[in-house]
PDB file of C-alpha atoms in Angstrom:
ATOM      1  CA  UNK A   1      83.993  -1.979  59.067  1.00 63.00           C
ATOM      2  CA  UNK A   2      81.127   0.177  57.794  1.00 74.00           C
ATOM      3  CA  UNK A   3      78.630  -0.918  55.131  1.00 77.00           C
ATOM      4  CA  UNK A   4      80.370   1.027  52.335  1.00 82.00           C
ATOM      5  CA  UNK A   5      83.734  -0.541  53.162  1.00 78.00           C
ATOM      6  CA  UNK A   6      82.136  -3.967  53.138  1.00 81.00           C
ATOM      7  CA  UNK A   7      80.634  -3.295  49.703  1.00 81.00           C
ATOM      8  CA  UNK A   8      83.982  -2.078  48.347  1.00 84.00           C
ATOM      9  CA  UNK A   9      85.760  -5.139  49.696  1.00 83.00           C
ATOM     10  CA  UNK A  10      83.124  -7.401  48.163  1.00 81.00           C
ATOM     11  CA  UNK A  11      83.385  -5.664  44.779  1.00 81.00           C
ATOM     12  CA  UNK A  12      87.111  -4.974  44.566  1.00 84.00           C
ATOM     13  CA  UNK A  13      88.742  -7.369  47.007  1.00 81.00           C
ATOM     14  CA  UNK A  14      92.065  -5.944  48.159  1.00 86.00           C
ATOM     15  CA  UNK A  15      92.567  -3.918  44.971  1.00 90.00           C
ATOM     16  CA  UNK A  16      92.195  -0.117  44.967  1.00 93.00           C
ATOM     17  CA  UNK A  17      89.484   1.461  42.831  1.00 92.00           C
ATOM     18  CA  UNK A  18      89.804   4.827  41.063  1.00 92.00           C
ATOM     19  CA  UNK A  19      87.594   4.337  38.013  1.00 90.00           C
ATOM     20  CA  UNK A  20      84.164   5.404  36.806  1.00 83.00           C
ATOM     21  CA  UNK A  21      82.923   8.842  37.866  1.00 81.00           C
ATOM     22  CA  UNK A  22      85.067   8.863  41.019  1.00 86.00           C
ATOM     23  CA  UNK A  23      87.722  11.150  39.469  1.00 83.00           C
ATOM     24  CA  UNK A  24      89.969   9.024  41.633  1.00 84.00           C
ATOM     25  CA  UNK A  25      93.210   9.338  39.703  1.00 84.00           C
ATOM     26  CA  UNK A  26      93.748  13.076  39.406  1.00 79.00           C
ATOM     27  CA  UNK A  27      96.593  14.850  37.643  1.00 79.00           C
ATOM     28  CA  UNK A  28      98.795  12.939  35.211  1.00 87.00           C
ATOM     29  CA  UNK A  29     100.856   9.793  35.422  1.00 90.00           C
ATOM     30  CA  UNK A  30     104.000  11.863  34.914  1.00 93.00           C
ATOM     31  CA  UNK A  31     103.260  13.828  38.072  1.00 95.00           C
ATOM     32  CA  UNK A  32     103.222  10.587  40.041  1.00 95.00           C
ATOM     33  CA  UNK A  33     106.646   9.763  38.612  1.00 96.00           C
ATOM     34  CA  UNK A  34     107.841  13.161  39.856  1.00 97.00           C
ATOM     35  CA  UNK A  35     106.289  12.509  43.272  1.00 97.00           C
ATOM     36  CA  UNK A  36     108.276   9.287  43.554  1.00 97.00           C
ATOM     37  CA  UNK A  37     111.437  11.100  42.493  1.00 97.00           C
ATOM     38  CA  UNK A  38     110.892  13.666  45.251  1.00 97.00           C
ATOM     39  CA  UNK A  39     110.780  10.830  47.779  1.00 98.00           C
ATOM     40  CA  UNK A  40     114.117   9.552  46.480  1.00 97.00           C
ATOM     41  CA  UNK A  41     115.622  12.993  47.173  1.00 96.00           C
ATOM     42  CA  UNK A  42     114.075  13.294  50.631  1.00 97.00           C
ATOM     43  CA  UNK A  43     114.760   9.736  51.818  1.00 95.00           C
ATOM     44  CA  UNK A  44     116.886   9.576  54.963  1.00 90.00           C
ATOM     45  CA  UNK A  45     119.883   7.219  55.183  1.00 88.00           C
ATOM     46  CA  UNK A  46     119.826   6.879  58.959  1.00 94.00           C
ATOM     47  CA  UNK A  47     116.121   6.697  59.835  1.00 96.00           C
ATOM     48  CA  UNK A  48     112.617   6.280  58.381  1.00 98.00           C
ATOM     49  CA  UNK A  49     111.394   9.109  56.146  1.00 98.00           C
ATOM     50  CA  UNK A  50     108.484  11.179  57.471  1.00 98.00           C
ATOM     51  CA  UNK A  51     105.984  12.393  54.884  1.00 98.00           C
ATOM     52  CA  UNK A  52     102.959  14.666  55.254  1.00 98.00           C
ATOM     53  CA  UNK A  53     100.237  14.812  52.614  1.00 98.00           C
ATOM     54  CA  UNK A  54      97.686  17.650  52.574  1.00 98.00           C
ATOM     55  CA  UNK A  55      94.663  16.562  50.564  1.00 97.00           C
ATOM     56  CA  UNK A  56      94.336  12.830  49.933  1.00 97.00           C
ATOM     57  CA  UNK A  57      91.013  12.363  48.119  1.00 97.00           C
ATOM     58  CA  UNK A  58      90.808   8.624  47.278  1.00 97.00           C
ATOM     59  CA  UNK A  59      94.408   7.747  48.119  1.00 97.00           C
ATOM     60  CA  UNK A  60      96.153   7.433  44.746  1.00 96.00           C
ATOM     61  CA  UNK A  61      98.983   9.761  45.761  1.00 97.00           C
ATOM     62  CA  UNK A  62      99.371   7.986  49.106  1.00 98.00           C
ATOM     63  CA  UNK A  63      99.835   4.693  47.243  1.00 97.00           C
ATOM     64  CA  UNK A  64     102.482   6.292  45.028  1.00 97.00           C
ATOM     65  CA  UNK A  65     104.311   7.674  48.044  1.00 98.00           C
ATOM     66  CA  UNK A  66     104.138   4.328  49.836  1.00 98.00           C
ATOM     67  CA  UNK A  67     105.661   2.493  46.874  1.00 97.00           C
ATOM     68  CA  UNK A  68     108.382   5.147  46.573  1.00 97.00           C
ATOM     69  CA  UNK A  69     109.204   4.854  50.276  1.00 97.00           C
ATOM     70  CA  UNK A  70     109.537   1.072  49.979  1.00 97.00           C
ATOM     71  CA  UNK A  71     111.821   1.579  46.978  1.00 96.00           C
ATOM     72  CA  UNK A  72     114.065   4.407  48.176  1.00 96.00           C
ATOM     73  CA  UNK A  73     114.067   4.340  51.983  1.00 97.00           C
ATOM     74  CA  UNK A  74     115.891   1.363  53.463  1.00 95.00           C
ATOM     75  CA  UNK A  75     114.407   2.232  56.862  1.00 97.00           C
ATOM     76  CA  UNK A  76     110.859   2.587  55.568  1.00 97.00           C
ATOM     77  CA  UNK A  77     108.815   5.528  56.710  1.00 98.00           C
ATOM     78  CA  UNK A  78     105.457   7.016  57.579  1.00 98.00           C
ATOM     79  CA  UNK A  79     102.764   8.920  55.701  1.00 98.00           C
ATOM     80  CA  UNK A  80     100.378  11.240  57.514  1.00 98.00           C
ATOM     81  CA  UNK A  81      97.355  12.193  55.418  1.00 98.00           C
ATOM     82  CA  UNK A  82      95.328  15.273  56.367  1.00 98.00           C
ATOM     83  CA  UNK A  83      91.989  15.848  54.643  1.00 98.00           C
ATOM     84  CA  UNK A  84      88.508  16.895  55.865  1.00 98.00           C
ATOM     85  CA  UNK A  85      86.731  14.693  53.308  1.00 98.00           C
ATOM     86  CA  UNK A  86      83.925  17.255  53.396  1.00 97.00           C
ATOM     87  CA  UNK A  87      82.279  19.307  50.587  1.00 96.00           C
ATOM     88  CA  UNK A  88      84.169  22.508  49.810  1.00 94.00           C
ATOM     89  CA  UNK A  89      83.415  23.618  46.234  1.00 93.00           C
ATOM     90  CA  UNK A  90      81.952  27.083  45.695  1.00 92.00           C
ATOM     91  CA  UNK A  91      78.514  27.492  44.112  1.00 91.00           C
ATOM     92  CA  UNK A  92      80.221  28.787  40.978  1.00 90.00           C
ATOM     93  CA  UNK A  93      82.375  25.670  40.645  1.00 91.00           C
ATOM     94  CA  UNK A  94      79.450  23.377  41.410  1.00 93.00           C
ATOM     95  CA  UNK A  95      77.664  24.949  38.433  1.00 89.00           C
ATOM     96  CA  UNK A  96      80.620  24.436  36.066  1.00 85.00           C
ATOM     97  CA  UNK A  97      79.578  22.540  32.917  1.00 80.00           C
ATOM     98  CA  UNK A  98      82.230  19.791  33.222  1.00 80.00           C
ATOM     99  CA  UNK A  99      80.490  18.443  36.322  1.00 77.00           C
ATOM    100  CA  UNK A 100      83.709  17.647  38.221  1.00 83.00           C
ATOM    101  CA  UNK A 101      82.712  19.700  41.244  1.00 85.00           C
ATOM    102  CA  UNK A 102      79.292  18.071  41.340  1.00 90.00           C
ATOM    103  CA  UNK A 103      80.721  14.536  41.202  1.00 87.00           C
ATOM    104  CA  UNK A 104      83.291  15.240  43.900  1.00 91.00           C
ATOM    105  CA  UNK A 105      80.803  17.093  46.086  1.00 94.00           C
ATOM    106  CA  UNK A 106      78.389  14.154  45.905  1.00 93.00           C
ATOM    107  CA  UNK A 107      81.137  11.705  46.851  1.00 93.00           C
ATOM    108  CA  UNK A 108      82.186  13.847  49.787  1.00 96.00           C
ATOM    109  CA  UNK A 109      78.630  14.397  51.006  1.00 96.00           C
ATOM    110  CA  UNK A 110      77.814  10.689  50.857  1.00 94.00           C
ATOM    111  CA  UNK A 111      81.025   9.624  52.675  1.00 95.00           C
ATOM    112  CA  UNK A 112      81.963   7.574  49.602  1.00 94.00           C
ATOM    113  CA  UNK A 113      85.221   9.501  49.112  1.00 96.00           C
ATOM    114  CA  UNK A 114      86.383   8.887  52.684  1.00 97.00           C
ATOM    115  CA  UNK A 115      85.385   5.223  52.653  1.00 95.00           C
ATOM    116  CA  UNK A 116      87.119   4.684  49.301  1.00 95.00           C
ATOM    117  CA  UNK A 117      90.259   6.305  50.716  1.00 97.00           C
ATOM    118  CA  UNK A 118      90.182   3.829  53.610  1.00 96.00           C
ATOM    119  CA  UNK A 119      89.652   0.922  51.227  1.00 95.00           C
ATOM    120  CA  UNK A 120      92.309   2.011  48.733  1.00 96.00           C
ATOM    121  CA  UNK A 121      95.002   2.624  51.342  1.00 97.00           C
ATOM    122  CA  UNK A 122      94.280  -0.514  53.373  1.00 94.00           C
ATOM    123  CA  UNK A 123      96.784  -2.409  51.223  1.00 90.00           C
ATOM    124  CA  UNK A 124      99.695  -0.240  52.425  1.00 94.00           C
ATOM    125  CA  UNK A 125     101.809  -2.446  54.660  1.00 88.00           C
ATOM    126  CA  UNK A 126     105.356  -3.554  55.288  1.00 90.00           C
ATOM    127  CA  UNK A 127     107.750  -0.897  56.513  1.00 96.00           C
ATOM    128  CA  UNK A 128     105.415   1.979  55.597  1.00 98.00           C
ATOM    129  CA  UNK A 129     102.932   3.208  58.200  1.00 97.00           C
ATOM    130  CA  UNK A 130      99.955   5.319  57.132  1.00 98.00           C
ATOM    131  CA  UNK A 131      98.003   7.511  59.528  1.00 97.00           C
ATOM    132  CA  UNK A 132      95.276   9.971  58.682  1.00 98.00           C
ATOM    133  CA  UNK A 133      93.670  12.963  60.330  1.00 98.00           C
ATOM    134  CA  UNK A 134      90.182  13.922  59.229  1.00 98.00           C
ATOM    135  CA  UNK A 135      90.079  17.712  59.310  1.00 97.00           C
ATOM    136  CA  UNK A 136      91.901  20.753  58.003  1.00 96.00           C
ATOM    137  CA  UNK A 137      95.606  21.219  58.568  1.00 97.00           C
ATOM    138  CA  UNK A 138      95.060  24.003  61.095  1.00 95.00           C
ATOM    139  CA  UNK A 139      93.044  21.539  63.183  1.00 94.00           C
ATOM    140  CA  UNK A 140      95.906  19.022  63.118  1.00 96.00           C
ATOM    141  CA  UNK A 141      98.745  21.391  64.073  1.00 94.00           C
ATOM    142  CA  UNK A 142      98.521  20.536  67.765  1.00 90.00           C
ATOM    143  CA  UNK A 143      99.469  16.918  67.073  1.00 94.00           C
ATOM    144  CA  UNK A 144     102.042  17.572  64.327  1.00 96.00           C
ATOM    145  CA  UNK A 145     105.459  18.502  65.759  1.00 94.00           C
ATOM    146  CA  UNK A 146     107.155  21.522  64.175  1.00 96.00           C
ATOM    147  CA  UNK A 147     110.031  20.751  61.839  1.00 97.00           C
ATOM    148  CA  UNK A 148     109.265  17.051  61.824  1.00 96.00           C
ATOM    149  CA  UNK A 149     108.604  16.178  58.175  1.00 98.00           C
ATOM    150  CA  UNK A 150     111.140  15.377  55.467  1.00 98.00           C
ATOM    151  CA  UNK A 151     108.656  15.794  52.622  1.00 98.00           C
ATOM    152  CA  UNK A 152     105.363  17.695  52.562  1.00 98.00           C
ATOM    153  CA  UNK A 153     103.000  17.364  49.608  1.00 98.00           C
ATOM    154  CA  UNK A 154     100.275  20.008  49.248  1.00 98.00           C
ATOM    155  CA  UNK A 155      97.241  19.078  47.158  1.00 97.00           C
ATOM    156  CA  UNK A 156      94.191  20.164  49.127  1.00 96.00           C
ATOM    157  CA  UNK A 157      91.675  22.867  48.263  1.00 96.00           C
ATOM    158  CA  UNK A 158      92.844  24.974  45.303  1.00 96.00           C
ATOM    159  CA  UNK A 159      91.233  28.203  46.511  1.00 97.00           C
ATOM    160  CA  UNK A 160      93.687  31.020  47.185  1.00 98.00           C
ATOM    161  CA  UNK A 161      93.064  31.456  50.920  1.00 97.00           C
ATOM    162  CA  UNK A 162      93.322  27.704  51.545  1.00 97.00           C
ATOM    163  CA  UNK A 163      96.531  27.269  49.526  1.00 98.00           C
ATOM    164  CA  UNK A 164      98.111  30.315  51.211  1.00 98.00           C
ATOM    165  CA  UNK A 165      97.258  28.965  54.663  1.00 98.00           C
ATOM    166  CA  UNK A 166      98.573  25.498  53.828  1.00 98.00           C
ATOM    167  CA  UNK A 167     101.877  26.927  52.579  1.00 98.00           C
ATOM    168  CA  UNK A 168     102.376  29.013  55.730  1.00 98.00           C
ATOM    169  CA  UNK A 169     101.569  26.185  58.109  1.00 98.00           C
ATOM    170  CA  UNK A 170     103.632  23.622  56.196  1.00 98.00           C
ATOM    171  CA  UNK A 171     106.663  25.902  56.401  1.00 98.00           C
ATOM    172  CA  UNK A 172     106.714  25.425  60.173  1.00 97.00           C
ATOM    173  CA  UNK A 173     106.298  21.660  59.848  1.00 98.00           C
ATOM    174  CA  UNK A 174     109.126  21.095  57.354  1.00 98.00           C
ATOM    175  CA  UNK A 175     112.509  19.918  58.594  1.00 97.00           C
ATOM    176  CA  UNK A 176     115.707  21.637  57.521  1.00 97.00           C
ATOM    177  CA  UNK A 177     116.767  20.045  54.246  1.00 97.00           C
ATOM    178  CA  UNK A 178     113.237  18.792  53.654  1.00 98.00           C
ATOM    179  CA  UNK A 179     111.241  19.091  50.447  1.00 98.00           C
ATOM    180  CA  UNK A 180     107.975  20.963  50.061  1.00 98.00           C
ATOM    181  CA  UNK A 181     106.084  20.071  46.904  1.00 98.00           C
ATOM    182  CA  UNK A 182     102.619  20.012  45.469  1.00 98.00           C
ATOM    183  CA  UNK A 183     100.287  19.663  42.529  1.00 97.00           C
ATOM    184  CA  UNK A 184      98.315  21.839  40.105  1.00 97.00           C
ATOM    185  CA  UNK A 185     100.856  24.582  39.332  1.00 97.00           C
ATOM    186  CA  UNK A 186     100.281  24.344  35.590  1.00 96.00           C
ATOM    187  CA  UNK A 187     101.172  27.982  34.861  1.00 96.00           C
ATOM    188  CA  UNK A 188     103.113  30.396  37.070  1.00 97.00           C
ATOM    189  CA  UNK A 189     102.570  34.112  37.474  1.00 97.00           C
ATOM    190  CA  UNK A 190     104.971  35.838  35.089  1.00 95.00           C
ATOM    191  CA  UNK A 191     105.359  36.146  31.337  1.00 92.00           C
ATOM    192  CA  UNK A 192     102.954  33.260  30.690  1.00 91.00           C
ATOM    193  CA  UNK A 193     100.286  34.362  33.178  1.00 95.00           C
ATOM    194  CA  UNK A 194      99.564  37.968  34.085  1.00 95.00           C
ATOM    195  CA  UNK A 195      98.710  38.473  37.757  1.00 97.00           C
ATOM    196  CA  UNK A 196      95.779  40.797  37.049  1.00 97.00           C
ATOM    197  CA  UNK A 197      94.357  38.265  34.633  1.00 97.00           C
ATOM    198  CA  UNK A 198      94.660  35.454  37.187  1.00 97.00           C
ATOM    199  CA  UNK A 199      92.950  37.617  39.830  1.00 97.00           C
ATOM    200  CA  UNK A 200      89.824  37.729  37.696  1.00 96.00           C
ATOM    201  CA  UNK A 201      89.362  34.023  38.432  1.00 96.00           C
ATOM    202  CA  UNK A 202      90.642  33.904  42.013  1.00 95.00           C
ATOM    203  CA  UNK A 203      87.313  32.551  43.278  1.00 93.00           C
ATOM    204  CA  UNK A 204      87.364  29.610  40.855  1.00 95.00           C
ATOM    205  CA  UNK A 205      88.991  26.225  41.237  1.00 95.00           C
ATOM    206  CA  UNK A 206      90.022  26.097  37.563  1.00 95.00           C
ATOM    207  CA  UNK A 207      90.254  28.574  34.681  1.00 95.00           C
ATOM    208  CA  UNK A 208      91.788  29.130  31.251  1.00 93.00           C
ATOM    209  CA  UNK A 209      94.678  31.504  30.586  1.00 88.00           C
ATOM    210  CA  UNK A 210      94.616  33.999  27.716  1.00 85.00           C
ATOM    211  CA  UNK A 211      96.435  31.389  25.620  1.00 87.00           C
ATOM    212  CA  UNK A 212      93.889  28.703  26.462  1.00 89.00           C
ATOM    213  CA  UNK A 213      96.074  26.797  28.912  1.00 89.00           C
ATOM    214  CA  UNK A 214      94.239  25.403  31.920  1.00 94.00           C
ATOM    215  CA  UNK A 215      95.396  26.527  35.360  1.00 96.00           C
ATOM    216  CA  UNK A 216      94.316  26.736  38.992  1.00 97.00           C
ATOM    217  CA  UNK A 217      94.199  30.478  39.839  1.00 98.00           C
ATOM    218  CA  UNK A 218      94.415  30.037  43.614  1.00 98.00           C
ATOM    219  CA  UNK A 219      97.485  27.813  43.335  1.00 98.00           C
ATOM    220  CA  UNK A 220      99.309  30.071  40.855  1.00 98.00           C
ATOM    221  CA  UNK A 221      98.628  33.211  42.898  1.00 98.00           C
ATOM    222  CA  UNK A 222      99.361  31.687  46.317  1.00 98.00           C
ATOM    223  CA  UNK A 223     102.654  30.175  45.129  1.00 98.00           C
ATOM    224  CA  UNK A 224     103.725  33.530  43.654  1.00 98.00           C
ATOM    225  CA  UNK A 225     102.832  35.423  46.832  1.00 98.00           C
ATOM    226  CA  UNK A 226     104.412  32.929  49.239  1.00 98.00           C
ATOM    227  CA  UNK A 227     107.717  32.403  47.448  1.00 98.00           C
ATOM    228  CA  UNK A 228     107.907  35.817  45.748  1.00 98.00           C
ATOM    229  CA  UNK A 229     109.201  34.284  42.519  1.00 98.00           C
ATOM    230  CA  UNK A 230     108.749  31.450  40.064  1.00 98.00           C
ATOM    231  CA  UNK A 231     109.871  28.114  41.476  1.00 98.00           C
ATOM    232  CA  UNK A 232     111.030  24.772  40.056  1.00 98.00           C
ATOM    233  CA  UNK A 233     108.056  22.999  38.475  1.00 97.00           C
ATOM    234  CA  UNK A 234     107.199  20.631  35.622  1.00 95.00           C
ATOM    235  CA  UNK A 235     103.876  19.320  34.290  1.00 95.00           C
ATOM    236  CA  UNK A 236     102.036  20.958  37.186  1.00 96.00           C
ATOM    237  CA  UNK A 237     104.225  19.366  39.881  1.00 97.00           C
ATOM    238  CA  UNK A 238     106.328  21.823  41.905  1.00 98.00           C
ATOM    239  CA  UNK A 239     109.062  21.215  44.460  1.00 98.00           C
ATOM    240  CA  UNK A 240     111.583  23.192  46.517  1.00 98.00           C
ATOM    241  CA  UNK A 241     114.026  22.296  49.306  1.00 98.00           C
ATOM    242  CA  UNK A 242     114.496  24.138  52.598  1.00 98.00           C
ATOM    243  CA  UNK A 243     118.204  25.007  52.835  1.00 97.00           C
ATOM    244  CA  UNK A 244     119.458  27.280  55.642  1.00 97.00           C
ATOM    245  CA  UNK A 245     115.876  28.450  56.228  1.00 93.00           C
ATOM    246  CA  UNK A 246     115.507  29.501  52.583  1.00 97.00           C
ATOM    247  CA  UNK A 247     113.663  27.681  49.821  1.00 98.00           C
ATOM    248  CA  UNK A 248     115.901  26.613  46.949  1.00 98.00           C
ATOM    249  CA  UNK A 249     114.867  25.212  43.589  1.00 98.00           C
ATOM    250  CA  UNK A 250     115.607  21.560  42.925  1.00 97.00           C
ATOM    251  CA  UNK A 251     115.961  19.398  39.850  1.00 94.00           C
ATOM    252  CA  UNK A 252     114.522  15.913  39.497  1.00 91.00           C
ATOM    253  CA  UNK A 253     116.789  15.146  36.552  1.00 87.00           C
ATOM    254  CA  UNK A 254     118.984  12.153  37.322  1.00 86.00           C
ATOM    255  CA  UNK A 255     117.147  11.235  40.520  1.00 90.00           C
ATOM    256  CA  UNK A 256     115.958   7.764  41.323  1.00 88.00           C
ATOM    257  CA  UNK A 257     112.394   7.179  40.263  1.00 86.00           C
ATOM    258  CA  UNK A 258     109.826   4.544  39.454  1.00 93.00           C
ATOM    259  CA  UNK A 259     106.638   4.221  37.454  1.00 92.00           C
ATOM    260  CA  UNK A 260     104.104   3.704  40.261  1.00 91.00           C
ATOM    261  CA  UNK A 261     101.904   0.631  40.043  1.00 89.00           C
TER     262      UNK A 261
END
């Protein structure tokens, strides 16, 4: 155990920590409810569920997925987290007045983000196994069998090229009948968000639409280009199912769900 892990264990015991300036709990609580519901749809009746998470930050989503697997999968399952835990914000985003990029960049540069992820996910046990790969998804492809995951959650870098690459690579990793989902699709390209307008901000992590709504330009544009249409989404969480090699919209209404701890 490294010195940071020892400090975290001394301060927090076996409890996860997402407070202060860590920006540890990202998104909304409702999105985590949707994430758990997606697990209930993807859970396998005859074997453990296999879940891949792209972008893990401090581990809050991994904890939600682990609780959902314990709840909905009688055979348990596994979570594979892929994240470089390295600085990636552009100079423009680092200079943004809200300071989010600066805080996250400092945590990544100091190894605090990675060490907090290890601390926060160390409580995952029972019939849920968690593995992690430190690097980008393209670096992990050699050890990730094609068509082997029942649920893939994409929440890594929000820049257009990175989201586009993640979508393409995850397509080959998803099993038939599996669910591909992700975060930060607040507004989709269409009547509510003009493509040309979104392109003005393609180099930014976050922007405001003409109506003032916040959105992630790279996510909105990459989703539109990959799927060629608007897809099923709510409160920024999006999800589709691979059916006969085609992505179909899904509904989370009436599915099993929980309010994650």
